[in-house]
Amino acid sequence: MTVIRDHPWFAITEPEGGIFVIEEPLHDERVKSFLIVGEQRAVLLDTGMGVADIRTVVDALTDVPIIVVNSHAHWDHIGSNHRFDTIWIHEAESGYLQAGVGNDVLRPWFGPEHLTGQLPDGVTAETITIPPSTPTALVTDGQVIELGGRALEVLHCPGHSVGGIVLADHANGALFSTDVAYAGALYVYGTDDLPVYARSLRRLATLVPGLRAVYPSHGDSPIPPAMLPRMADALDGIGAGREPSWTDATRTGYDFDGFSVEVK
């Protein structure tokens, strides 16, 4: 893995040719955006929290045109959308972009308990917001995004969110699993979403024979492809009545080897 350069907020690495991981390691979410570069254009998969200018980072890494593809519309993935002209997202979540995100939502996420370093100059928990952005196109399941010498298939994988997608680079054996699958707490927002999420993970598990690397948007990245069928099995087991590992006032938790599931 190649470390590209130092940045006060982002950690930028190139785990393989044409794939750049842009992580925000000073926040406990450790959210990652991915710049996937082809010969003619590039996809920026998500734009992060918005507390630092990811556009300047991307422009330093490539000079081909950029398409922002949002994996979903949760705040930590759309923060710098407004810095880009071309934004694609699944139709089920396009309306969230146009609303932006207010300080009342973001302020609790930027207290000292979430940070391991300083916010960039001029950014404070008391003032941070995410401006509205406007989708310029809607992605659909099975759509292939041609970058020139690299192609990405859009896979609609609801469960974590209704319009959640992942991107598959079949030719290079890479899967960008976004918030659908990662080595951490997988969040299910309601028991009705459990079978939906399980089907999405089972779909990803069928790709394992052709995968070399799975790149999630949180936690360690990449993770072993073999984790995908274990995650699918875990959600199936919860749906079948597995006893929880713990509960609190708002969540029910299930612990597994290398990941967990929280149902809210």
Short mmCIF file of C-alpha atoms in Angstrom, two decimals:
data_model
loop_
_atom_site.label_atom_id
_atom_site.label_comp_id
_atom_site.label_asym_id
_atom_site.label_seq_id
_atom_site.Cartn_x
_atom_site.Cartn_y
_atom_site.Cartn_z
CA MET A 1 0.00 0.00 0.00
CA THR A 2 1.34 3.41 -0.98
CA VAL A 3 0.85 6.44 1.25
CA ILE A 4 0.27 9.36 -1.10
CA ARG A 5 0.94 12.40 1.05
CA ASP A 6 0.29 13.93 4.42
CA HIS A 7 -2.85 15.98 5.01
CA PRO A 8 -4.04 17.55 8.27
CA TRP A 9 -7.45 15.83 8.08
CA PHE A 10 -7.32 13.09 5.42
CA ALA A 11 -5.15 9.98 5.19
CA ILE A 12 -4.66 9.16 1.51
CA THR A 13 -3.44 5.77 0.33
CA GLU A 14 -3.32 3.86 -2.96
CA PRO A 15 -3.82 0.15 -2.14
CA GLU A 16 -3.71 -0.76 -5.83
CA GLY A 17 -3.29 1.07 -9.09
CA GLY A 18 -6.06 3.56 -9.78
CA ILE A 19 -7.80 3.13 -6.42
CA PHE A 20 -7.27 5.84 -3.81
CA VAL A 21 -8.65 5.58 -0.29
CA ILE A 22 -9.35 8.97 1.30
CA GLU A 23 -9.94 8.32 4.99
CA GLU A 24 -10.90 10.71 7.82
CA PRO A 25 -8.99 9.04 10.67
CA LEU A 26 -9.34 11.80 13.26
CA HIS A 27 -13.04 11.02 13.70
CA ASP A 28 -14.13 7.75 15.28
CA GLU A 29 -16.33 6.90 12.29
CA ARG A 30 -13.13 6.55 10.19
CA VAL A 31 -15.21 7.18 7.11
CA LYS A 32 -13.59 6.52 3.75
CA SER A 33 -14.27 7.90 0.30
CA PHE A 34 -12.83 6.16 -2.75
CA LEU A 35 -11.41 7.71 -5.90
CA ILE A 36 -11.53 5.09 -8.66
CA VAL A 37 -9.66 6.30 -11.73
CA GLY A 38 -10.04 5.20 -15.33
CA GLU A 39 -8.38 6.43 -18.49
CA GLN A 40 -11.20 8.83 -19.39
CA ARG A 41 -12.94 9.70 -16.12
CA ALA A 42 -13.06 8.80 -12.45
CA VAL A 43 -15.67 8.00 -9.82
CA LEU A 44 -15.45 9.55 -6.38
CA LEU A 45 -17.49 7.18 -4.25
CA ASP A 46 -18.85 9.52 -1.55
CA THR A 47 -17.52 12.88 -0.41
CA GLY A 48 -17.02 12.34 3.31
CA MET A 49 -18.03 14.46 6.27
CA GLY A 50 -17.42 17.81 4.65
CA VAL A 51 -15.18 19.24 7.35
CA ALA A 52 -12.22 19.49 4.94
CA ASP A 53 -12.08 20.16 1.21
CA ILE A 54 -11.92 16.75 -0.45
CA ARG A 55 -12.09 18.43 -3.86
CA THR A 56 -8.55 19.76 -3.57
CA VAL A 57 -7.33 16.27 -2.66
CA VAL A 58 -9.08 14.68 -5.63
CA ASP A 59 -7.83 17.32 -8.05
CA ALA A 60 -4.27 16.61 -6.91
CA LEU A 61 -4.68 12.88 -7.60
CA THR A 62 -6.16 12.96 -11.11
CA ASP A 63 -6.95 15.36 -13.91
CA VAL A 64 -9.75 13.36 -15.56
CA PRO A 65 -13.39 14.44 -15.08
CA ILE A 66 -14.95 13.39 -11.76
CA ILE A 67 -18.34 11.77 -11.21
CA VAL A 68 -19.45 11.76 -7.58
CA VAL A 69 -21.42 8.59 -6.87
CA ASN A 70 -23.05 8.58 -3.46
CA SER A 71 -23.39 5.14 -1.91
CA HIS A 72 -26.29 6.52 0.13
CA ALA A 73 -27.35 9.83 1.65
CA HIS A 74 -26.20 9.53 5.28
CA TRP A 75 -24.46 12.71 6.35
CA ASP A 76 -20.94 11.28 6.64
CA HIS A 77 -20.96 10.36 2.94
CA ILE A 78 -22.33 13.55 1.35
CA GLY A 79 -20.49 16.30 3.21
CA SER A 80 -18.59 17.76 0.24
CA ASN A 81 -21.12 17.03 -2.51
CA HIS A 82 -21.63 20.76 -3.00
CA ARG A 83 -18.04 21.09 -4.23
CA PHE A 84 -18.77 18.98 -7.34
CA ASP A 85 -20.87 19.47 -10.46
CA THR A 86 -21.72 15.86 -11.31
CA ILE A 87 -23.50 13.86 -8.61
CA TRP A 88 -25.18 10.47 -9.03
CA ILE A 89 -27.25 8.62 -6.43
CA HIS A 90 -30.00 6.01 -6.28
CA GLU A 91 -33.43 7.54 -6.77
CA ALA A 92 -34.67 6.31 -3.37
CA GLU A 93 -32.36 8.78 -1.59
CA SER A 94 -32.02 11.66 -4.04
CA GLY A 95 -34.34 13.93 -2.05
CA TYR A 96 -32.09 13.84 1.00
CA LEU A 97 -29.28 15.57 -0.88
CA GLN A 98 -31.42 18.56 -1.72
CA ALA A 99 -32.31 19.06 1.94
CA GLY A 100 -28.73 19.35 3.21
CA VAL A 101 -27.96 18.60 6.86
CA GLY A 102 -28.39 21.11 9.67
CA ASN A 103 -26.19 21.81 12.65
CA ASP A 104 -28.73 20.27 15.01
CA VAL A 105 -28.00 16.88 13.43
CA LEU A 106 -24.24 17.30 13.06
CA ARG A 107 -23.28 19.02 16.31
CA PRO A 108 -23.47 15.90 18.52
CA TRP A 109 -21.16 14.04 16.12
CA PHE A 110 -18.30 16.49 16.56
CA GLY A 111 -17.89 16.57 20.32
CA PRO A 112 -14.49 15.66 21.80
CA GLU A 113 -15.60 12.08 22.45
CA HIS A 114 -15.71 11.50 18.68
CA LEU A 115 -12.42 13.20 17.77
CA THR A 116 -8.81 12.09 18.11
CA GLY A 117 -7.39 15.32 16.68
CA GLN A 118 -8.25 18.89 15.82
CA LEU A 119 -10.94 19.89 13.35
CA PRO A 120 -9.64 21.97 10.43
CA ASP A 121 -9.27 25.70 10.97
CA GLY A 122 -12.59 27.50 10.87
CA VAL A 123 -14.68 24.37 11.50
CA THR A 124 -16.47 24.00 14.83
CA ALA A 125 -19.10 21.65 16.19
CA GLU A 126 -21.32 24.66 16.87
CA THR A 127 -21.40 25.85 13.26
CA ILE A 128 -20.86 22.87 10.97
CA THR A 129 -23.56 22.19 8.37
CA ILE A 130 -23.76 20.34 5.05
CA PRO A 131 -25.11 22.49 2.21
CA PRO A 132 -27.75 21.10 -0.15
CA SER A 133 -26.62 19.44 -3.37
CA THR A 134 -28.52 18.45 -6.48
CA PRO A 135 -28.24 15.04 -8.14
CA THR A 136 -27.52 15.26 -11.84
CA ALA A 137 -28.37 11.60 -12.57
CA LEU A 138 -29.91 8.60 -10.83
CA VAL A 139 -28.17 5.24 -10.78
CA THR A 140 -29.98 1.93 -11.17
CA ASP A 141 -29.24 -1.65 -10.24
CA GLY A 142 -27.08 -3.33 -12.86
CA GLN A 143 -25.94 -0.07 -14.42
CA VAL A 144 -22.33 -0.16 -15.64
CA ILE A 145 -20.23 2.98 -15.27
CA GLU A 146 -17.51 3.01 -17.92
CA LEU A 147 -14.39 4.91 -16.90
CA GLY A 148 -12.10 3.88 -19.74
CA GLY A 149 -10.11 0.73 -19.06
CA ARG A 150 -12.19 0.15 -15.93
CA ALA A 151 -15.89 -0.54 -15.46
CA LEU A 152 -17.97 -0.43 -12.28
CA GLU A 153 -21.30 -2.20 -11.88
CA VAL A 154 -23.89 -0.62 -9.60
CA LEU A 155 -25.53 -3.10 -7.22
CA HIS A 156 -28.55 -1.85 -5.29
CA CYS A 157 -28.15 -3.33 -1.80
CA PRO A 158 -30.82 -1.95 0.54
CA GLY A 159 -30.91 -2.75 4.24
CA HIS A 160 -28.58 -0.25 5.86
CA SER A 161 -30.43 2.38 3.83
CA VAL A 162 -33.22 2.13 1.29
CA GLY A 163 -31.16 3.41 -1.62
CA GLY A 164 -27.80 1.97 -0.62
CA ILE A 165 -25.51 0.79 -3.40
CA VAL A 166 -22.15 -0.89 -3.75
CA LEU A 167 -19.82 -0.82 -6.76
CA ALA A 168 -18.23 -3.93 -8.26
CA ASP A 169 -15.07 -3.83 -10.39
CA HIS A 170 -15.41 -7.37 -11.69
CA ALA A 171 -12.39 -7.30 -13.99
CA ASN A 172 -10.06 -6.38 -11.14
CA GLY A 173 -11.77 -8.41 -8.40
CA ALA A 174 -12.58 -5.38 -6.26
CA LEU A 175 -15.84 -4.68 -4.43
CA PHE A 176 -16.57 -1.32 -2.81
CA SER A 177 -18.98 -2.48 -0.13
CA THR A 178 -19.67 0.99 1.35
CA ASP A 179 -21.79 0.80 4.54
CA VAL A 180 -23.41 -2.47 3.52
CA ALA A 181 -20.53 -4.67 4.73
CA TYR A 182 -17.60 -3.73 6.97
CA ALA A 183 -15.68 -5.03 9.96
CA GLY A 184 -17.65 -3.18 12.61
CA ALA A 185 -21.23 -2.66 13.74
CA LEU A 186 -23.68 -3.21 10.89
CA TYR A 187 -26.71 -1.03 11.56
CA VAL A 188 -30.23 -2.24 10.77
CA TYR A 189 -32.87 0.43 11.25
CA GLY A 190 -35.86 -1.69 12.22
CA THR A 191 -36.63 -5.40 12.17
CA ASP A 192 -38.52 -5.05 8.88
CA ASP A 193 -35.18 -4.28 7.21
CA LEU A 194 -33.52 -7.48 8.46
CA PRO A 195 -34.61 -9.76 5.60
CA VAL A 196 -33.91 -6.99 3.08
CA TYR A 197 -30.40 -6.51 4.44
CA ALA A 198 -29.83 -10.28 4.57
CA ARG A 199 -30.75 -10.60 0.89
CA SER A 200 -28.32 -7.83 -0.01
CA LEU A 201 -25.48 -9.51 1.86
CA ARG A 202 -26.33 -12.88 0.34
CA ARG A 203 -26.11 -11.27 -3.08
CA LEU A 204 -22.67 -9.92 -2.29
CA ALA A 205 -21.61 -13.31 -0.95
CA THR A 206 -22.21 -14.84 -4.38
CA LEU A 207 -19.45 -12.59 -5.75
CA VAL A 208 -16.76 -13.97 -3.43
CA PRO A 209 -15.17 -16.43 -5.91
CA GLY A 210 -14.26 -13.52 -8.17
CA LEU A 211 -13.08 -11.11 -5.48
CA ARG A 212 -9.57 -10.25 -4.32
CA ALA A 213 -10.43 -7.32 -2.09
CA VAL A 214 -13.47 -5.77 -0.42
CA TYR A 215 -13.23 -2.05 0.37
CA PRO A 216 -15.71 -0.88 3.04
CA SER A 217 -16.41 2.74 3.96
CA HIS A 218 -15.70 2.31 7.69
CA GLY A 219 -13.16 0.45 9.80
CA ASP A 220 -10.39 -1.60 8.26
CA SER A 221 -10.25 -1.52 4.48
CA PRO A 222 -9.84 -3.83 2.67
CA ILE A 223 -11.40 -6.78 4.45
CA PRO A 224 -11.29 -10.46 3.39
CA PRO A 225 -14.04 -11.39 0.91
CA ALA A 226 -14.76 -14.45 3.07
CA MET A 227 -16.43 -12.13 5.59
CA LEU A 228 -19.36 -11.53 3.23
CA PRO A 229 -21.02 -14.97 3.53
CA ARG A 230 -20.47 -14.90 7.29
CA MET A 231 -22.32 -11.59 7.47
CA ALA A 232 -25.16 -12.99 5.38
CA ASP A 233 -25.36 -16.02 7.67
CA ALA A 234 -25.39 -13.73 10.70
CA LEU A 235 -28.39 -11.74 9.52
CA ASP A 236 -30.22 -14.90 8.53
CA GLY A 237 -29.58 -16.23 12.02
CA ILE A 238 -30.92 -13.09 13.66
CA GLY A 239 -34.02 -13.30 11.50
CA ALA A 240 -34.46 -16.92 12.59
CA GLY A 241 -34.48 -15.93 16.27
CA ARG A 242 -30.87 -15.91 17.47
CA GLU A 243 -30.60 -14.62 21.03
CA PRO A 244 -29.10 -11.12 21.28
CA SER A 245 -25.72 -10.53 22.88
CA TRP A 246 -26.98 -7.39 24.60
CA THR A 247 -29.81 -4.87 24.62
CA ASP A 248 -30.31 -1.29 25.75
CA ALA A 249 -33.13 1.24 25.57
CA THR A 250 -32.90 1.74 21.80
CA ARG A 251 -30.84 -1.10 20.34
CA THR A 252 -30.44 -4.85 20.25
CA GLY A 253 -26.92 -6.09 19.60
CA TYR A 254 -25.51 -9.32 18.20
CA ASP A 255 -21.78 -10.00 18.36
CA PHE A 256 -19.89 -12.10 15.82
CA ASP A 257 -16.25 -12.78 15.02
CA GLY A 258 -14.92 -9.59 13.41
CA PHE A 259 -18.21 -7.68 13.22
CA SER A 260 -21.51 -7.11 14.99
CA VAL A 261 -25.10 -6.26 14.11
CA GLU A 262 -27.17 -3.59 15.86
CA VAL A 263 -30.92 -3.42 15.29
CA LYS A 264 -32.45 -0.07 16.16
#
